[in-house]
Short mmCIF file of C-alpha atoms in Angstrom, two decimals:
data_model
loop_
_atom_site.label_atom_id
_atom_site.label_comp_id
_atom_site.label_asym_id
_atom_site.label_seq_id
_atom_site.Cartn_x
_atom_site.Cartn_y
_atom_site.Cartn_z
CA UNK A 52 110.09 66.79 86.01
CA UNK A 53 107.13 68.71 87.52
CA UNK A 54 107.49 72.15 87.18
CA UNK A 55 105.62 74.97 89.87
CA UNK A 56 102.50 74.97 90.16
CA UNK A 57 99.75 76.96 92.12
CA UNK A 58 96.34 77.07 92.95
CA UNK A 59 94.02 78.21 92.59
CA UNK A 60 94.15 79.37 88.90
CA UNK A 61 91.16 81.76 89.67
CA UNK A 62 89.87 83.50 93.07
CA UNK A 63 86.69 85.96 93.82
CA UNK A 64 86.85 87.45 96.86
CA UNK A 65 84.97 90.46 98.52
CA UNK A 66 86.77 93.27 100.37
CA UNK A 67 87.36 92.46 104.01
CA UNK A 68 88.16 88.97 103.49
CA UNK A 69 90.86 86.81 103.86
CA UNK A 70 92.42 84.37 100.99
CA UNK A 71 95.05 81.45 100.69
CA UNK A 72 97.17 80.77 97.48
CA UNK A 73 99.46 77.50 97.45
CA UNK A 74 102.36 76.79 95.63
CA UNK A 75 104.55 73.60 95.12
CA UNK A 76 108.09 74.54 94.02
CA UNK A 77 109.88 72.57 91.10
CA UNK A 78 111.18 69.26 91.88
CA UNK A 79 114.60 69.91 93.88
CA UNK A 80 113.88 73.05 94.57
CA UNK A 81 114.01 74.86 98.06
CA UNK A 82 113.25 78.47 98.23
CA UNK A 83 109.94 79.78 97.41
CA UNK A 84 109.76 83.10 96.53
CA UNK A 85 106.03 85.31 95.79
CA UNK A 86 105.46 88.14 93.34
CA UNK A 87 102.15 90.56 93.12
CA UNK A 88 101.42 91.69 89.47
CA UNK A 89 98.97 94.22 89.16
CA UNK A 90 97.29 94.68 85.50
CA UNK A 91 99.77 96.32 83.29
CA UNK A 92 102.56 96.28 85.56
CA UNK A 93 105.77 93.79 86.20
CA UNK A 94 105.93 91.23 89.29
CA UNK A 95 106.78 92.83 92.43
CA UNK A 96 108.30 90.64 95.66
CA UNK A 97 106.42 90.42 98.30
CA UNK A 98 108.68 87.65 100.34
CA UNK A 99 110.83 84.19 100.50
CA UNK A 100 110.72 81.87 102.13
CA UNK A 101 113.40 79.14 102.60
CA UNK A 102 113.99 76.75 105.24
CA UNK A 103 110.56 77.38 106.66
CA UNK A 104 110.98 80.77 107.54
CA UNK A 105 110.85 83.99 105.58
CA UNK A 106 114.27 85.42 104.86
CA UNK A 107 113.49 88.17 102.73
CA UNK A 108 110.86 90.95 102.60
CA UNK A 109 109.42 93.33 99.83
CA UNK A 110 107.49 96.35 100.91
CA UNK A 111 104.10 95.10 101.82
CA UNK A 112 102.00 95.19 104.69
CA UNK A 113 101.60 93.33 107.72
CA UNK A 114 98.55 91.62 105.65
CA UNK A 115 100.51 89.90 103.56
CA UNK A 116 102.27 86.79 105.54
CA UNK A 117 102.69 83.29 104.55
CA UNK A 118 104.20 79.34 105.37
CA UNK A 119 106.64 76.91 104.18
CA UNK A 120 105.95 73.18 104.64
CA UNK A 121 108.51 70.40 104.99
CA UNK A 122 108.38 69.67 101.63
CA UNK A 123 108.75 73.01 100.43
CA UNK A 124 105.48 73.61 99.19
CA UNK A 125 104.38 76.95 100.70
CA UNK A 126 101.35 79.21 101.06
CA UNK A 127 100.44 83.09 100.59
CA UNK A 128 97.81 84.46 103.10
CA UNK A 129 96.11 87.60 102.45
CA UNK A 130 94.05 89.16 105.10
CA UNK A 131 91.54 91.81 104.93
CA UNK A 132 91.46 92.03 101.45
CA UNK A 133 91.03 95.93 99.41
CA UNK A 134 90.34 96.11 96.06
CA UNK A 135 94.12 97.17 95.06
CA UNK A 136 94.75 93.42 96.03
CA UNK A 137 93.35 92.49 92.53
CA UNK A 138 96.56 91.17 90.84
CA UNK A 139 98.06 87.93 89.21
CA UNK A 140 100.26 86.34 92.20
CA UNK A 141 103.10 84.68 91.09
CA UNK A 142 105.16 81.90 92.75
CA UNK A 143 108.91 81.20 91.71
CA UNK A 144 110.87 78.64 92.98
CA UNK A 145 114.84 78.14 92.87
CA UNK A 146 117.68 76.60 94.60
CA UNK A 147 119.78 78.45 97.37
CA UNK A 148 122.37 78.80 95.18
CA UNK A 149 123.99 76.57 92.51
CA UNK A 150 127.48 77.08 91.54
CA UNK A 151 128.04 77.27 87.74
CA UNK A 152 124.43 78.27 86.65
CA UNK A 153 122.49 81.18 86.20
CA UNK A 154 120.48 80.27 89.48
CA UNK A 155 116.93 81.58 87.49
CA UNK A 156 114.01 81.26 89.31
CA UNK A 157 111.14 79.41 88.03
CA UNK A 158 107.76 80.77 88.04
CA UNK A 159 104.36 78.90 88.17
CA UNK A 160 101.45 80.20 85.96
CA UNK A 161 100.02 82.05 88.39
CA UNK A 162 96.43 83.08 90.67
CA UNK A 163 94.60 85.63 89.74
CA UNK A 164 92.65 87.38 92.26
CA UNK A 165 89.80 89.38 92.28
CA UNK A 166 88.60 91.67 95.04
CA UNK A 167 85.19 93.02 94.55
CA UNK B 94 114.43 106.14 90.91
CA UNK B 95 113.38 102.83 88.71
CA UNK B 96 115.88 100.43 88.71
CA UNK B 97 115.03 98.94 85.54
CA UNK B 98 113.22 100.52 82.61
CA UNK B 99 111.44 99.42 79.53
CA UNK B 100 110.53 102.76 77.38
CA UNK B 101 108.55 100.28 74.84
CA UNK B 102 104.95 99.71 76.11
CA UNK B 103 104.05 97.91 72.82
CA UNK B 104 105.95 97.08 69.75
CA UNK B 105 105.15 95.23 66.29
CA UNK B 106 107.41 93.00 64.13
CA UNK B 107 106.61 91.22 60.82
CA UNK B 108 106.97 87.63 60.88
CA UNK B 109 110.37 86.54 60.29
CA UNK B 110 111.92 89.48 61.03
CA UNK B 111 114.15 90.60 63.79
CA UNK B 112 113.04 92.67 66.68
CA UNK B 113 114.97 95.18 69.66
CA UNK B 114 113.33 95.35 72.93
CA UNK B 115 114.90 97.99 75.09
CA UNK B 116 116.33 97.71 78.68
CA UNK B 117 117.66 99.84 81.09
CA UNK B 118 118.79 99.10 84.50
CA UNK B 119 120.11 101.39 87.80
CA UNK B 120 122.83 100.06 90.34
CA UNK B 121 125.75 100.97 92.18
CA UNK B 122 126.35 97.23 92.92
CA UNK B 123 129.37 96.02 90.55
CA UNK B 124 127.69 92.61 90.72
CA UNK B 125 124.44 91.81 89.25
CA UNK B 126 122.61 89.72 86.35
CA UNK B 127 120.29 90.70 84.38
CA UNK B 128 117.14 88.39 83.05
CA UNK B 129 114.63 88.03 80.21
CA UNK B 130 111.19 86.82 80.71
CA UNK B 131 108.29 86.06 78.87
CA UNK B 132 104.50 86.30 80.04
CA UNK B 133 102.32 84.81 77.32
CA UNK B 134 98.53 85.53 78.53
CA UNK B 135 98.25 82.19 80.14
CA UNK B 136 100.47 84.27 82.76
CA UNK B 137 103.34 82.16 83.44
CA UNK B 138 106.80 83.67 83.41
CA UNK B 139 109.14 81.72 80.82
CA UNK B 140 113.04 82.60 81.52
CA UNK B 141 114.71 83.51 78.14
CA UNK B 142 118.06 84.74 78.72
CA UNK B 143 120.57 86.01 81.27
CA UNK B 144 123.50 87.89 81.10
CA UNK B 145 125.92 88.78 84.58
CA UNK B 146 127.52 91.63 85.09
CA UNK B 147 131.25 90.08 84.71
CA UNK B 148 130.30 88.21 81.87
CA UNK B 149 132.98 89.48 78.59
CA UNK B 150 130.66 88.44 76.03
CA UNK B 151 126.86 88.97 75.09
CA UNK B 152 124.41 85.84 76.10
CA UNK B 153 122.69 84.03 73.35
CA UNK B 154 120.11 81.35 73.32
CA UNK B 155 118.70 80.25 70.21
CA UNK B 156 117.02 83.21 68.54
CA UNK B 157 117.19 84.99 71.42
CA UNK B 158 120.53 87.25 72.29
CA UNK B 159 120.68 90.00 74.46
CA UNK B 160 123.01 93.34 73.66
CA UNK B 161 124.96 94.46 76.85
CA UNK B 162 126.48 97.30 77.32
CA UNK B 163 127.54 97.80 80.91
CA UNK B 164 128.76 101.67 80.38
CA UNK B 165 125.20 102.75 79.07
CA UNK B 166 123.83 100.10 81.76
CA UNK B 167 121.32 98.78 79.27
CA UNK B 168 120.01 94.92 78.25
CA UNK B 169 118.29 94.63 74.73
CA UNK B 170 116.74 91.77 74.06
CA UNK B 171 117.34 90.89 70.36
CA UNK B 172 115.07 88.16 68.99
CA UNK B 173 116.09 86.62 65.20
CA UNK B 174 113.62 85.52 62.90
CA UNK B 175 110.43 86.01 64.74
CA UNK B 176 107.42 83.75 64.70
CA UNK B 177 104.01 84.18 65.97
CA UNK B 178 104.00 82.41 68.96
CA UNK B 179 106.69 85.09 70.02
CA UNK B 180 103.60 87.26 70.78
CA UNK B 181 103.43 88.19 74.48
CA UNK B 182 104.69 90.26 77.30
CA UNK B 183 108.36 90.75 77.41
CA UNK B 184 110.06 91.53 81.00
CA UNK B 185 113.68 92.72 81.89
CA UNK B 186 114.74 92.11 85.39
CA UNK B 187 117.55 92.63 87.51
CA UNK B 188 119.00 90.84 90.55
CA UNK B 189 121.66 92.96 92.59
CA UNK B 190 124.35 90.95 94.54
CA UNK B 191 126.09 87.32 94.10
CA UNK B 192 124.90 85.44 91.54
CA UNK B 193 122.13 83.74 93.96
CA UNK B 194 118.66 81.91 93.29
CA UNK B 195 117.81 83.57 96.81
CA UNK B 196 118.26 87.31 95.74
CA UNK B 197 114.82 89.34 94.61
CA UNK B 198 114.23 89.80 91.31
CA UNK B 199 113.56 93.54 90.32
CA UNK B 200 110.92 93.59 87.19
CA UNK B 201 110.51 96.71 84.63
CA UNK B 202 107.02 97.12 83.39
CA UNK B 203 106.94 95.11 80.10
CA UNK B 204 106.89 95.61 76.45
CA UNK B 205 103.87 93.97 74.65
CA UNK B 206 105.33 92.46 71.05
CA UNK B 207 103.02 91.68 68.58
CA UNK B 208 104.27 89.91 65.56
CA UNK B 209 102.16 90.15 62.53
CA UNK B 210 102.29 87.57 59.92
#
């Protein structure tokens, strides 16, 4: 059973650009949430996305948008990159809601990004 | 106001000993769960533990259990016997609302554990 995964592991970018991270959910899964970790901080949510569309919102910027696929996989654009964008980006997966469980999201092993 | 605190940046435990990591949580919301994750430095989150807020008795897992108690609104993690691969980032988190894979998870800032053989 293939657990989430993301790439890529590692990104450089320079300030002003604009970046894409991926992420393919666990098998069965079909919400995709994304976190930003900064260094020495815990995940924060930056939005889900279920059903192709984003249901939920964190408090980030316009700059931060993103895509779900068909098959649930989804994507994390970043435009006009500043250096406080540096963090570990973290994608967790889960299903809508699962009677009888502790409905725990799943979390890949992250990108890291790097905005010089 | 931080909705959920860890006042540990960093603790040390002796190998095969048991270890306390402290958590703290905020909410008005009479329904919640609280979570355990750990972040080894390859950076992915492992799930450890939860606990709701209606649950009577304290979760365990293996070494892992977690001390609730809902009038002090704290979470410790308590892990039994520890080893060396226990070394890593430890994160309480909170999700507010139905029990729901859909619902935000709130993160505290970590505790670093070190365990020392």
């Amino acid at each position: 059973d293939a657990g989430v995964t993301q790439s890529p592991t590692h990104l450089i970018k320079t300030r002003g650009q604009q970046v894409t991270l991926r992420c393919s959910p666990k098998s069965g899964h079909d919400t995709v949430s994304w976190y930003q970790q900064a260094l020495g901080q815990g995940p924060q949510f930056i939005f889900q996305y279920y059903e192709e569309e984003e249901r939920q919102r964190g408090n980030f910027p316009d700059r931060f948008s993103g895509h779900q696929f068909p098959n649930y996989s989804s994507e994390l654009n970043v435009n006009a990159l500043l250096l406080g964008d540096s963090a570990l980006y973290l994608c967790a997966s889960s299903l809508d809601d699962l009677a009888g469980t502790t409905n725990e999201q799943f979390f890949g092993p992250g990108t890291r990004l790097t905005v010089l | 106001a931080q909705k959920i605190t860890q006042t540990q940046p960093g603790m040390f435990v002796q190998e095969k000993e048991a270890v306390t990591l402290d958590c703290t949580y905020d909410t008005s919301d009479p329904s919640y769960g609280l979570f355990w994750y750990k972040q080894p430095s390859s950076g992915e989150m492992i799930f450890l533990i939860y606990q709701g807020s209606y649950d009577q008795q304290n979760a365990t897992e293996g070494r892992y259990s977690l001390n609730f108690q809902k009038a002090r609104k704290s979470a410790n993690l308590v892990i039994s016997a520890s080893q060396l691969g226990d070394s890593a980032m430890y994160f309480c988190a909170m999700r507010e609302g139905p029990n729901s894979g859909n619902t935000p998870l709130v993160f505290g800032k970590g505790t670093r554990l070190s365990v020392i053989a």
